[in-house]
Structures are given as C-alpha cells and as structure tokens.
Coordinates of C-alpha atoms in Angstrom, one line a residue:
X56 CA 89.7 -149.9 150.7
X57 CA 91.6 -146.5 151.5
X58 CA 91.1 -143.8 153.9
X59 CA 88.0 -141.5 154.0
X60 CA 88.5 -137.9 154.1
X61 CA 87.2 -138.1 158.0
X62 CA 90.3 -140.3 158.8
X63 CA 92.7 -138.2 157.1
X64 CA 91.5 -135.2 159.2
X65 CA 91.4 -137.1 162.5
X66 CA 94.7 -138.8 161.9
X67 CA 96.0 -135.3 161.3
X68 CA 94.7 -134.0 164.6
X69 CA 95.8 -136.8 166.4
X70 CA 99.5 -136.1 165.1
X71 CA 99.2 -132.6 166.6
X72 CA 98.0 -133.9 169.9
X73 CA 94.1 -133.7 169.8
X74 CA 93.5 -137.4 169.8
X75 CA 92.5 -137.3 173.3
X76 CA 90.3 -134.6 172.7
X77 CA 88.3 -136.5 169.9
X78 CA 84.8 -136.3 171.9
X79 CA 85.5 -132.5 172.3
X80 CA 85.8 -131.9 168.5
X81 CA 83.0 -129.9 167.2
X82 CA 81.4 -130.7 163.6
X83 CA 82.7 -127.3 162.6
X84 CA 86.5 -128.3 163.7
X85 CA 85.9 -131.4 161.3
X86 CA 84.6 -129.2 158.5
X87 CA 87.3 -126.7 158.9
X88 CA 89.9 -129.6 158.8
X89 CA 87.9 -130.8 155.6
X90 CA 88.4 -127.6 153.8
X91 CA 92.2 -127.4 154.7
X92 CA 92.4 -130.8 153.2
X93 CA 90.6 -130.0 150.1
X94 CA 92.7 -126.9 149.8
X95 CA 96.0 -128.7 150.2
X96 CA 95.1 -131.6 147.7
X97 CA 93.9 -128.9 145.1
X98 CA 97.2 -127.0 145.6
X99 CA 99.0 -130.4 145.0
X100 CA 97.2 -131.1 142.1
X101 CA 98.1 -127.8 140.7
X102 CA 101.8 -128.5 141.3
X103 CA 101.4 -131.7 139.3
X104 CA 100.9 -134.1 142.2
X105 CA 97.9 -136.1 141.0
X106 CA 96.9 -138.5 143.4
X107 CA 93.3 -139.2 142.2
X108 CA 91.8 -137.1 145.3
X109 CA 88.1 -136.0 144.4
X110 CA 88.5 -132.1 144.5
X111 CA 84.9 -130.6 145.3
X112 CA 84.0 -127.6 143.1
X113 CA 82.9 -125.8 146.1
X114 CA 83.3 -126.3 150.1
X115 CA 79.7 -127.3 150.3
X116 CA 80.1 -130.2 147.8
X117 CA 82.7 -132.2 149.9
X118 CA 81.5 -134.9 152.2
X119 CA 83.7 -135.9 155.3
X120 CA 82.7 -139.8 154.9
X121 CA 83.6 -140.1 151.2
X122 CA 86.4 -142.0 150.2
X123 CA 89.5 -140.2 149.4
X124 CA 90.7 -142.6 146.5
X125 CA 94.4 -141.8 147.2
X126 CA 97.2 -144.4 147.0
X127 CA 98.4 -145.9 150.0
X128 CA 101.7 -144.5 149.5
X129 CA 100.5 -140.9 149.9
X130 CA 98.8 -141.5 153.4
X131 CA 101.8 -140.4 155.6
X132 CA 102.3 -137.2 153.3
X133 CA 98.6 -136.2 153.8
X134 CA 98.4 -136.7 157.2
X135 CA 101.5 -135.1 158.5
X136 CA 101.4 -132.1 155.8
X137 CA 97.6 -131.6 157.0
X138 CA 98.6 -131.6 160.6
X139 CA 101.3 -128.9 160.0
X140 CA 98.3 -126.9 158.3
X141 CA 96.0 -127.3 161.2
X142 CA 98.4 -126.9 164.0
X143 CA 98.3 -123.2 164.2
X144 CA 94.7 -122.7 164.3
X145 CA 94.5 -124.8 167.6
X146 CA 97.9 -123.2 169.0
X147 CA 99.8 -126.2 168.7
X148 CA 103.3 -126.5 168.1
X149 CA 104.5 -129.5 165.8
X150 CA 107.2 -131.8 167.0
X151 CA 110.4 -131.7 164.7
X152 CA 110.1 -135.5 163.8
X153 CA 106.8 -134.5 162.2
X154 CA 108.2 -131.8 160.1
X155 CA 111.0 -133.9 158.9
X156 CA 108.5 -136.8 158.0
X157 CA 106.2 -134.4 156.1
X158 CA 109.1 -133.1 154.1
X159 CA 110.4 -136.6 153.4
X160 CA 106.9 -137.9 152.4
X161 CA 106.2 -134.5 150.3
X162 CA 109.6 -135.1 148.3
X163 CA 108.8 -138.7 147.9
X164 CA 105.5 -137.8 146.2
X165 CA 107.5 -135.0 144.2
X166 CA 109.9 -137.5 143.0
X167 CA 107.2 -139.8 141.9
X168 CA 105.2 -137.2 140.1
X169 CA 108.3 -135.5 138.3
X170 CA 108.7 -136.5 134.7
X171 CA 111.8 -135.9 132.7
X172 CA 111.3 -132.9 130.2
X173 CA 110.6 -134.5 126.6
X174 CA 113.3 -133.5 124.1
X175 CA 113.9 -134.2 120.5
X176 CA 117.1 -134.3 118.7
X177 CA 118.2 -131.0 117.0
X178 CA 118.3 -130.8 113.3
X179 CA 122.2 -130.2 113.6
X180 CA 123.0 -133.6 114.8
X181 CA 124.6 -136.1 112.2
X182 CA 122.1 -139.2 111.3
X183 CA 124.6 -141.8 111.7
X184 CA 125.6 -144.9 109.9
X185 CA 122.4 -146.8 110.9
X186 CA 120.0 -144.0 109.3
X187 CA 119.6 -144.1 105.4
X188 CA 119.0 -140.6 104.4
X189 CA 119.5 -141.1 100.9
X190 CA 116.2 -143.0 100.8
X191 CA 114.2 -140.1 101.7
X192 CA 116.4 -136.9 101.2
X193 CA 119.8 -136.0 100.6
X194 CA 120.7 -134.4 104.1
X195 CA 123.4 -136.1 106.2
X196 CA 121.6 -134.7 109.4
X197 CA 118.7 -135.7 111.4
X198 CA 115.4 -134.1 110.4
X199 CA 113.9 -131.3 112.6
X200 CA 110.9 -132.2 114.5
X201 CA 107.5 -131.7 112.7
X202 CA 104.9 -129.7 114.4
X203 CA 101.3 -130.3 113.9
X204 CA 101.0 -126.9 111.7
X205 CA 103.4 -128.5 109.1
X206 CA 101.0 -131.7 108.8
X207 CA 98.9 -131.7 105.8
X208 CA 95.0 -131.4 106.1
X209 CA 94.8 -135.1 105.9
X210 CA 97.1 -135.7 108.7
X211 CA 100.0 -136.6 106.5
X212 CA 103.2 -135.2 107.2
X213 CA 104.7 -133.2 104.2
X214 CA 108.3 -133.8 103.4
X215 CA 110.6 -131.0 102.8

C-alpha cells in the first residue's frame, strides 16, 4: 500500500524541520499542506507527469486519509518538492541537499514521462529495395502519411 496524502504532508513538514512539532500542528496546517499537495500534483499532471494521483475537483473534495495511488518511485520527488513549496509559509529555510534531491527526483519523473515525438517518413524518401511499389502504384518514393480526412466513409484508405 502506498503513501496516504497525510503521510506526504507530514513527511514534507518533517523535511523542513517541523517533525518535532507534529503535536503542535493544527488541522488547518494539514489542510493547507493538502491543498498545496493537490495543486502541485495538478501542475505536474498538466506538464505530462501522470502518476495516478486522484486530483480533486475542488479543495473540499480532498481527504487527508485517502490513498495517493502514486508509484513508490515518485515518493521522494513528491515529498521534497512539497517541502520546497511549504517552507516559505512556515518561515523555514530549506537545506541545499533537499533542493538537490528535489531537483534530481523531479528530473527523474520528467525523464520517465517524456516520450519521443512521433514522426513519419517524408514522401520524398526513396522506398528502397525491400518495398515493391510496382504492386500498388508507380512511384519510387514512400507514400506520404494518410490523414483521417483522406480515409473513406467506410474507414478504408483511398489510394491516390
């Protein structure tokens, strides 16, 4: 079972030195941390880092004790980056090691989320010896990509 949202917020608070004050944390502190966590995960989701985190429709719909459903490989990135976002509101300075860890963990998430751009061969590229263009059409070049607009009504692709 993965981290709950409460565990992420308390771990981020302990990263900035608030662990010994866990009994002094008020419910509004935890709710504020939860709102920051939800906002950070929504931002990452918009950037293409999809971790399976349940983003609520409004702040009132979020629950501290619900599971986060993120993979274990993302825990360090979430905790340290949330700590960076929470520290100024408590007047805390974040250690350089935490900043470096947050940056490296975030870069790891970015590299896992990045997919190469899909490309198709241009129509000016020779088809090569393995292709037999004489079976379909009399052109020594690869055929250009077919868009869905060029497809027929029945879904069949029309030949040029």
